Amino acid sequence: MPQATQYELRLAVRMSRLGTETAFEVLNKARALERQGKNIIHLEIGEPDFDTPKNVVDAGVDALRKGWTHYGPSAGLPELRQAIAKEVSASRGVEVSADEVVVVPGGKPIIFFSILALADAADEVIYPNPGFPIYESMIHYVGAKAVPIRLREDKDFSFDVDELASLINDRTRLIILNSPHNPTGGVLSKQDIRDIAEVIGDRNVMVLSDEIYSRLIFEGEHYSILSVPGFQERTILLDGFSKTYAMTGWRLGYGVMRSDLATHITRLMTNSNSCTASFTQIAGIEALHGDQSSVENMKHEFQRRREAFVAGLNKIKGFSCRMPKGAFYAFPNITKTGLSSKKLADTLLEDAGVACLSGTSFGDFGEGYLRFSVANSLENLSTALDRLDQWTKRAR
Ligand SMILES: Cc1ncc(COP(=O)(O)O)c(C=O)c1O
């Protein structure tokens, strides 16, 4: 029984501006249905269904036994910052030093800290819509103006650079890019990135480049705005271990940015978390230095699944889906079903036993779409397709 409260809860006004990630709410709803005896296929949560590679788990356990159980430096252990600097220098083709790296618990804090550190109340932040919901939530939370840039299906879920040009003004402080992209699986090509860089020109605007899925690319190569000459000083690169090494629960990510900004982001770490867990960071060093075959295996498995799942979706009446080029999501257009995204997602959960997310969980421009995660077995994905097919036939 909830305890009766004597005092009214008086929240700070800013709490009314804080959004959330619907995936966790849908998961809770699905679990409640399971407790009632329903069978649900979970395609709502965005995390690899693989175990963390054994060498990484062993390194973490070993670190615990060796006493890596204390506070560490707020910006991260020097050895890990060095390893990240080396990895980013090699993969993005720029010279990055350890003092430009801040290690944080997961990729998310870099979103929070960057917006907190750079955007004042009257400032504008441009972000992809549909997009990872935390961008919009955090922009609103700090009281800045959230300026969505629409991702367009007919441009393979890229955006129109002329539209970006029209949105940039003197109040623009930050532009958020995300490639490979959640929820659409779209990937910005080298040409896209160059066009974006050209539109930004020499303006003093920072770019938060969320590259958390950088190693999960099926077509083409990952290209970062960090690699564009003149952009290193104006880019905050967000990457991490959650998706690449199936380490979502370890909470380990990082930002790469000019060292003066790194000092301020580190102060935010000192104020909020003190530091990222030390043994987790030791495991992160092993992840970067050790055998990378698990990353490749996971990628190939996601590729097989995306192909099977997207082909199956395209056979279902009312669904049409582009082949995602990266990450592990399918984002079908469902306008021809005649239902709104939210209504369809709710109905599929309750009547078909398939948990997915409404496109509107990722912003207003997600209307007309659903997001399915293919981080589930081929067998379950095939059962989900059968259920969707049967449901659409029943619903006719
Ligand atoms: C685009 C994007 N950025 C950042 C994150 C956050 O990752 P982490 O779990 O490492 O905080 C996610 C997680 O789903 C994501 O999809």
PDB file of N, CA and C in Angstrom, residues 154-222:
ATOM      1  N   ASP A 154      12.439   9.843 -47.960  1.00  0.00           N
ATOM      2  CA  ASP A 154      12.859   9.804 -49.368  1.00  0.00           C
ATOM      3  C   ASP A 154      14.322  10.195 -49.547  1.00  0.00           C
ATOM      4  N   LYS A 155      14.969  10.656 -48.485  1.00  0.00           N
ATOM      5  CA  LYS A 155      16.409  10.919 -48.546  1.00  0.00           C
ATOM      6  C   LYS A 155      17.155   9.863 -47.736  1.00  0.00           C
ATOM      7  N   ASP A 156      16.536   8.692 -47.608  1.00  0.00           N
ATOM      8  CA  ASP A 156      17.117   7.596 -46.822  1.00  0.00           C
ATOM      9  C   ASP A 156      17.362   8.027 -45.368  1.00  0.00           C
ATOM     10  N   PHE A 157      16.437   8.794 -44.857  1.00  0.00           N
ATOM     11  CA  PHE A 157      16.473   9.294 -43.487  1.00  0.00           C
ATOM     12  C   PHE A 157      17.680  10.181 -43.196  1.00  0.00           C
ATOM     13  N   SER A 158      18.096  10.906 -44.230  1.00  0.00           N
ATOM     14  CA  SER A 158      19.043  11.989 -44.014  1.00  0.00           C
ATOM     15  C   SER A 158      18.190  13.266 -44.008  1.00  0.00           C
ATOM     16  N   PHE A 159      18.805  14.428 -43.841  1.00  0.00           N
ATOM     17  CA  PHE A 159      17.987  15.636 -43.923  1.00  0.00           C
ATOM     18  C   PHE A 159      18.444  16.511 -45.076  1.00  0.00           C
ATOM     19  N   ASP A 160      17.638  17.516 -45.323  1.00  0.00           N
ATOM     20  CA  ASP A 160      17.907  18.431 -46.406  1.00  0.00           C
ATOM     21  C   ASP A 160      18.885  19.493 -45.895  1.00  0.00           C
ATOM     22  N   VAL A 161      20.064  19.609 -46.497  1.00  0.00           N
ATOM     23  CA  VAL A 161      21.046  20.572 -45.968  1.00  0.00           C
ATOM     24  C   VAL A 161      20.576  22.021 -46.130  1.00  0.00           C
ATOM     25  N   ASP A 162      19.746  22.269 -47.152  1.00  0.00           N
ATOM     26  CA  ASP A 162      19.232  23.643 -47.307  1.00  0.00           C
ATOM     27  C   ASP A 162      18.332  23.988 -46.120  1.00  0.00           C
ATOM     28  N   GLU A 163      17.602  22.956 -45.650  1.00  0.00           N
ATOM     29  CA  GLU A 163      16.746  23.173 -44.481  1.00  0.00           C
ATOM     30  C   GLU A 163      17.629  23.452 -43.255  1.00  0.00           C
ATOM     31  N   LEU A 164      18.727  22.703 -43.155  1.00  0.00           N
ATOM     32  CA  LEU A 164      19.651  22.963 -42.036  1.00  0.00           C
ATOM     33  C   LEU A 164      20.147  24.409 -42.121  1.00  0.00           C
ATOM     34  N   ALA A 165      20.522  24.815 -43.323  1.00  0.00           N
ATOM     35  CA  ALA A 165      21.024  26.193 -43.510  1.00  0.00           C
ATOM     36  C   ALA A 165      19.982  27.209 -43.038  1.00  0.00           C
ATOM     37  N   SER A 166      18.704  26.914 -43.323  1.00  0.00           N
ATOM     38  CA  SER A 166      17.656  27.887 -42.964  1.00  0.00           C
ATOM     39  C   SER A 166      17.395  27.910 -41.446  1.00  0.00           C
ATOM     40  N   LEU A 167      17.821  26.859 -40.742  1.00  0.00           N
ATOM     41  CA  LEU A 167      17.564  26.806 -39.294  1.00  0.00           C
ATOM     42  C   LEU A 167      18.685  27.431 -38.459  1.00  0.00           C
ATOM     43  N   ILE A 168      19.862  27.545 -39.072  1.00  0.00           N
ATOM     44  CA  ILE A 168      20.998  28.103 -38.317  1.00  0.00           C
ATOM     45  C   ILE A 168      20.873  29.629 -38.248  1.00  0.00           C
ATOM     46  N   ASN A 169      21.035  30.166 -37.058  1.00  0.00           N
ATOM     47  CA  ASN A 169      21.032  31.632 -36.917  1.00  0.00           C
ATOM     48  C   ASN A 169      21.999  32.035 -35.796  1.00  0.00           C
ATOM     49  N   ASP A 170      21.966  33.283 -35.408  1.00  0.00           N
ATOM     50  CA  ASP A 170      22.946  33.765 -34.422  1.00  0.00           C
ATOM     51  C   ASP A 170      22.758  33.137 -33.044  1.00  0.00           C
ATOM     52  N   ARG A 171      21.568  32.588 -32.804  1.00  0.00           N
ATOM     53  CA  ARG A 171      21.323  31.980 -31.483  1.00  0.00           C
ATOM     54  C   ARG A 171      21.667  30.479 -31.457  1.00  0.00           C
ATOM     55  N   THR A 172      22.017  29.921 -32.616  1.00  0.00           N
ATOM     56  CA  THR A 172      22.337  28.485 -32.657  1.00  0.00           C
ATOM     57  C   THR A 172      23.660  28.227 -31.930  1.00  0.00           C
ATOM     58  N   ARG A 173      23.622  27.400 -30.901  1.00  0.00           N
ATOM     59  CA  ARG A 173      24.860  27.100 -30.168  1.00  0.00           C
ATOM     60  C   ARG A 173      25.380  25.706 -30.469  1.00  0.00           C
ATOM     61  N   LEU A 174      24.420  24.813 -30.797  1.00  0.00           N
ATOM     62  CA  LEU A 174      24.817  23.408 -30.909  1.00  0.00           C
ATOM     63  C   LEU A 174      23.971  22.748 -31.990  1.00  0.00           C
ATOM     64  N   ILE A 175      24.622  21.880 -32.783  1.00  0.00           N
ATOM     65  CA  ILE A 175      23.891  21.068 -33.769  1.00  0.00           C
ATOM     66  C   ILE A 175      24.187  19.612 -33.426  1.00  0.00           C
ATOM     67  N   ILE A 176      23.132  18.826 -33.270  1.00  0.00           N
ATOM     68  CA  ILE A 176      23.341  17.416 -32.923  1.00  0.00           C
ATOM     69  C   ILE A 176      23.193  16.563 -34.173  1.00  0.00           C
ATOM     70  N   LEU A 177      24.198  15.733 -34.411  1.00  0.00           N
ATOM     71  CA  LEU A 177      24.143  14.761 -35.514  1.00  0.00           C
ATOM     72  C   LEU A 177      24.183  13.373 -34.893  1.00  0.00           C
ATOM     73  N   ASN A 178      23.576  12.403 -35.567  1.00  0.00           N
ATOM     74  CA  ASN A 178      23.618  11.027 -35.063  1.00  0.00           C
ATOM     75  C   ASN A 178      23.698  10.078 -36.255  1.00  0.00           C
ATOM     76  N   SER A 179      24.853   9.437 -36.397  1.00  0.00           N
ATOM     77  CA  SER A 179      25.019   8.495 -37.503  1.00  0.00           C
ATOM     78  C   SER A 179      25.977   7.388 -37.072  1.00  0.00           C
ATOM     79  N   PRO A 180      25.610   6.106 -37.322  1.00  0.00           N
ATOM     80  CA  PRO A 180      24.308   5.580 -37.703  1.00  0.00           C
ATOM     81  C   PRO A 180      23.222   6.025 -36.719  1.00  0.00           C
ATOM     82  N   HIS A 181      22.010   6.078 -37.255  1.00  0.00           N
ATOM     83  CA  HIS A 181      20.970   6.787 -36.545  1.00  0.00           C
ATOM     84  C   HIS A 181      19.944   5.891 -35.864  1.00  0.00           C
ATOM     85  N   ASN A 182      19.602   6.287 -34.641  1.00  0.00           N
ATOM     86  CA  ASN A 182      18.491   5.692 -33.909  1.00  0.00           C
ATOM     87  C   ASN A 182      17.354   6.716 -33.992  1.00  0.00           C
ATOM     88  N   PRO A 183      16.176   6.394 -34.482  1.00  0.00           N
ATOM     89  CA  PRO A 183      15.618   5.062 -34.727  1.00  0.00           C
ATOM     90  C   PRO A 183      15.627   4.569 -36.173  1.00  0.00           C
ATOM     91  N   THR A 184      16.143   5.338 -37.143  1.00  0.00           N
ATOM     92  CA  THR A 184      15.862   4.971 -38.543  1.00  0.00           C
ATOM     93  C   THR A 184      16.876   3.994 -39.136  1.00  0.00           C
ATOM     94  N   GLY A 185      18.074   3.875 -38.528  1.00  0.00           N
ATOM     95  CA  GLY A 185      19.129   3.055 -39.129  1.00  0.00           C
ATOM     96  C   GLY A 185      19.810   3.777 -40.285  1.00  0.00           C
ATOM     97  N   GLY A 186      19.481   5.052 -40.474  1.00  0.00           N
ATOM     98  CA  GLY A 186      20.107   5.838 -41.545  1.00  0.00           C
ATOM     99  C   GLY A 186      21.565   6.145 -41.223  1.00  0.00           C
ATOM    100  N   VAL A 187      22.347   6.326 -42.275  1.00  0.00           N
ATOM    101  CA  VAL A 187      23.768   6.627 -42.101  1.00  0.00           C
ATOM    102  C   VAL A 187      24.098   7.857 -42.941  1.00  0.00           C
ATOM    103  N   LEU A 188      24.784   8.820 -42.355  1.00  0.00           N
ATOM    104  CA  LEU A 188      25.197  10.005 -43.118  1.00  0.00           C
ATOM    105  C   LEU A 188      26.445   9.644 -43.930  1.00  0.00           C
ATOM    106  N   SER A 189      26.381   9.854 -45.240  1.00  0.00           N
ATOM    107  CA  SER A 189      27.530   9.520 -46.087  1.00  0.00           C
ATOM    108  C   SER A 189      28.604  10.600 -45.914  1.00  0.00           C
ATOM    109  N   LYS A 190      29.788  10.300 -46.470  1.00  0.00           N
ATOM    110  CA  LYS A 190      30.875  11.282 -46.425  1.00  0.00           C
ATOM    111  C   LYS A 190      30.414  12.590 -47.087  1.00  0.00           C
ATOM    112  N   GLN A 191      29.679  12.445 -48.198  1.00  0.00           N
ATOM    113  CA  GLN A 191      29.206  13.636 -48.901  1.00  0.00           C
ATOM    114  C   GLN A 191      28.205  14.417 -48.036  1.00  0.00           C
ATOM    115  N   ASP A 192      27.282  13.667 -47.367  1.00  0.00           N
ATOM    116  CA  ASP A 192      26.322  14.337 -46.459  1.00  0.00           C
ATOM    117  C   ASP A 192      27.078  15.165 -45.423  1.00  0.00           C
ATOM    118  N   ILE A 193      28.082  14.525 -44.807  1.00  0.00           N
ATOM    119  CA  ILE A 193      28.840  15.201 -43.729  1.00  0.00           C
ATOM    120  C   ILE A 193      29.558  16.428 -44.279  1.00  0.00           C
ATOM    121  N   ARG A 194      30.127  16.278 -45.463  1.00  0.00           N
ATOM    122  CA  ARG A 194      30.843  17.428 -46.066  1.00  0.00           C
ATOM    123  C   ARG A 194      29.875  18.570 -46.366  1.00  0.00           C
ATOM    124  N   ASP A 195      28.662  18.200 -46.845  1.00  0.00           N
ATOM    125  CA  ASP A 195      27.659  19.236 -47.135  1.00  0.00           C
ATOM    126  C   ASP A 195      27.233  19.945 -45.845  1.00  0.00           C
ATOM    127  N   ILE A 196      27.071  19.164 -44.788  1.00  0.00           N
ATOM    128  CA  ILE A 196      26.688  19.749 -43.488  1.00  0.00           C
ATOM    129  C   ILE A 196      27.791  20.698 -43.017  1.00  0.00           C
ATOM    130  N   ALA A 197      29.039  20.236 -43.144  1.00  0.00           N
ATOM    131  CA  ALA A 197      30.177  21.057 -42.707  1.00  0.00           C
ATOM    132  C   ALA A 197      30.219  22.362 -43.500  1.00  0.00           C
ATOM    133  N   GLU A 198      29.903  22.262 -44.786  1.00  0.00           N
ATOM    134  CA  GLU A 198      29.946  23.458 -45.627  1.00  0.00           C
ATOM    135  C   GLU A 198      28.872  24.462 -45.205  1.00  0.00           C
ATOM    136  N   VAL A 199      27.699  23.923 -44.867  1.00  0.00           N
ATOM    137  CA  VAL A 199      26.609  24.797 -44.434  1.00  0.00           C
ATOM    138  C   VAL A 199      26.965  25.495 -43.108  1.00  0.00           C
ATOM    139  N   ILE A 200      27.640  24.779 -42.227  1.00  0.00           N
ATOM    140  CA  ILE A 200      28.031  25.386 -40.943  1.00  0.00           C
ATOM    141  C   ILE A 200      29.139  26.427 -41.188  1.00  0.00           C
ATOM    142  N   GLY A 201      29.978  26.119 -42.173  1.00  0.00           N
ATOM    143  CA  GLY A 201      31.036  27.065 -42.541  1.00  0.00           C
ATOM    144  C   GLY A 201      31.960  27.369 -41.383  1.00  0.00           C
ATOM    145  N   ASP A 202      32.296  28.660 -41.213  1.00  0.00           N
ATOM    146  CA  ASP A 202      33.229  28.988 -40.129  1.00  0.00           C
ATOM    147  C   ASP A 202      32.505  29.591 -38.919  1.00  0.00           C
ATOM    148  N   ARG A 203      31.182  29.312 -38.842  1.00  0.00           N
ATOM    149  CA  ARG A 203      30.437  29.837 -37.683  1.00  0.00           C
ATOM    150  C   ARG A 203      30.957  29.210 -36.388  1.00  0.00           C
ATOM    151  N   ASN A 204      30.843  29.964 -35.322  1.00  0.00           N
ATOM    152  CA  ASN A 204      31.259  29.426 -34.019  1.00  0.00           C
ATOM    153  C   ASN A 204      30.093  28.641 -33.396  1.00  0.00           C
ATOM    154  N   VAL A 205      29.805  27.498 -33.999  1.00  0.00           N
ATOM    155  CA  VAL A 205      28.722  26.632 -33.533  1.00  0.00           C
ATOM    156  C   VAL A 205      29.343  25.268 -33.234  1.00  0.00           C
ATOM    157  N   MET A 206      28.973  24.680 -32.103  1.00  0.00           N
ATOM    158  CA  MET A 206      29.512  23.360 -31.772  1.00  0.00           C
ATOM    159  C   MET A 206      28.628  22.268 -32.372  1.00  0.00           C
ATOM    160  N   VAL A 207      29.242  21.136 -32.679  1.00  0.00           N
ATOM    161  CA  VAL A 207      28.490  19.980 -33.182  1.00  0.00           C
ATOM    162  C   VAL A 207      28.661  18.843 -32.185  1.00  0.00           C
ATOM    163  N   LEU A 208      27.541  18.278 -31.731  1.00  0.00           N
ATOM    164  CA  LEU A 208      27.607  17.058 -30.925  1.00  0.00           C
ATOM    165  C   LEU A 208      27.351  15.907 -31.884  1.00  0.00           C
ATOM    166  N   SER A 209      28.388  15.124 -32.144  1.00  0.00           N
ATOM    167  CA  SER A 209      28.255  14.041 -33.117  1.00  0.00           C
ATOM    168  C   SER A 209      28.120  12.719 -32.366  1.00  0.00           C
ATOM    169  N   ASP A 210      26.890  12.222 -32.316  1.00  0.00           N
ATOM    170  CA  ASP A 210      26.604  11.000 -31.557  1.00  0.00           C
ATOM    171  C   ASP A 210      26.891   9.809 -32.469  1.00  0.00           C
ATOM    172  N   GLU A 211      28.003   9.125 -32.159  1.00  0.00           N
ATOM    173  CA  GLU A 211      28.463   8.031 -33.024  1.00  0.00           C
ATOM    174  C   GLU A 211      28.480   6.714 -32.262  1.00  0.00           C
ATOM    175  N   ILE A 212      27.500   6.556 -31.361  1.00  0.00           N
ATOM    176  CA  ILE A 212      27.471   5.372 -30.497  1.00  0.00           C
ATOM    177  C   ILE A 212      27.338   4.067 -31.295  1.00  0.00           C
ATOM    178  N   TYR A 213      26.789   4.164 -32.534  1.00  0.00           N
ATOM    179  CA  TYR A 213      26.657   2.952 -33.384  1.00  0.00           C
ATOM    180  C   TYR A 213      27.737   2.911 -34.476  1.00  0.00           C
ATOM    181  N   SER A 214      28.864   3.633 -34.272  1.00  0.00           N
ATOM    182  CA  SER A 214      29.841   3.780 -35.359  1.00  0.00           C
ATOM    183  C   SER A 214      30.394   2.455 -35.876  1.00  0.00           C
ATOM    184  N   ARG A 215      30.410   1.428 -35.032  1.00  0.00           N
ATOM    185  CA  ARG A 215      30.991   0.148 -35.495  1.00  0.00           C
ATOM    186  C   ARG A 215      29.921  -0.776 -36.075  1.00  0.00           C
ATOM    187  N   LEU A 216      28.672  -0.322 -36.066  1.00  0.00           N
ATOM    188  CA  LEU A 216      27.571  -1.152 -36.594  1.00  0.00           C
ATOM    189  C   LEU A 216      27.059  -0.548 -37.897  1.00  0.00           C
ATOM    190  N   ILE A 217      27.870  -0.694 -38.924  1.00  0.00           N
ATOM    191  CA  ILE A 217      27.539  -0.142 -40.235  1.00  0.00           C
ATOM    192  C   ILE A 217      27.572  -1.286 -41.249  1.00  0.00           C
ATOM    193  N   PHE A 218      26.518  -1.400 -42.050  1.00  0.00           N
ATOM    194  CA  PHE A 218      26.424  -2.537 -42.983  1.00  0.00           C
ATOM    195  C   PHE A 218      26.743  -2.135 -44.419  1.00  0.00           C
ATOM    196  N   GLU A 219      26.532  -0.875 -44.717  1.00  0.00           N
ATOM    197  CA  GLU A 219      26.801  -0.409 -46.087  1.00  0.00           C
ATOM    198  C   GLU A 219      27.593   0.884 -45.996  1.00  0.00           C
ATOM    199  N   GLY A 220      28.633   0.971 -46.770  1.00  0.00           N
ATOM    200  CA  GLY A 220      29.457   2.175 -46.748  1.00  0.00           C
ATOM    201  C   GLY A 220      30.338   2.199 -45.505  1.00  0.00           C
ATOM    202  N   GLU A 221      31.030   3.315 -45.333  1.00  0.00           N
ATOM    203  CA  GLU A 221      31.954   3.418 -44.194  1.00  0.00           C
ATOM    204  C   GLU A 221      31.537   4.550 -43.291  1.00  0.00           C
ATOM    205  N   HIS A 222      31.863   4.384 -42.015  1.00  0.00           N
ATOM    206  CA  HIS A 222      31.516   5.446 -41.085  1.00  0.00           C
ATOM    207  C   HIS A 222      32.399   6.665 -41.359  1.00  0.00           C
TER     208      HIS A 222
END
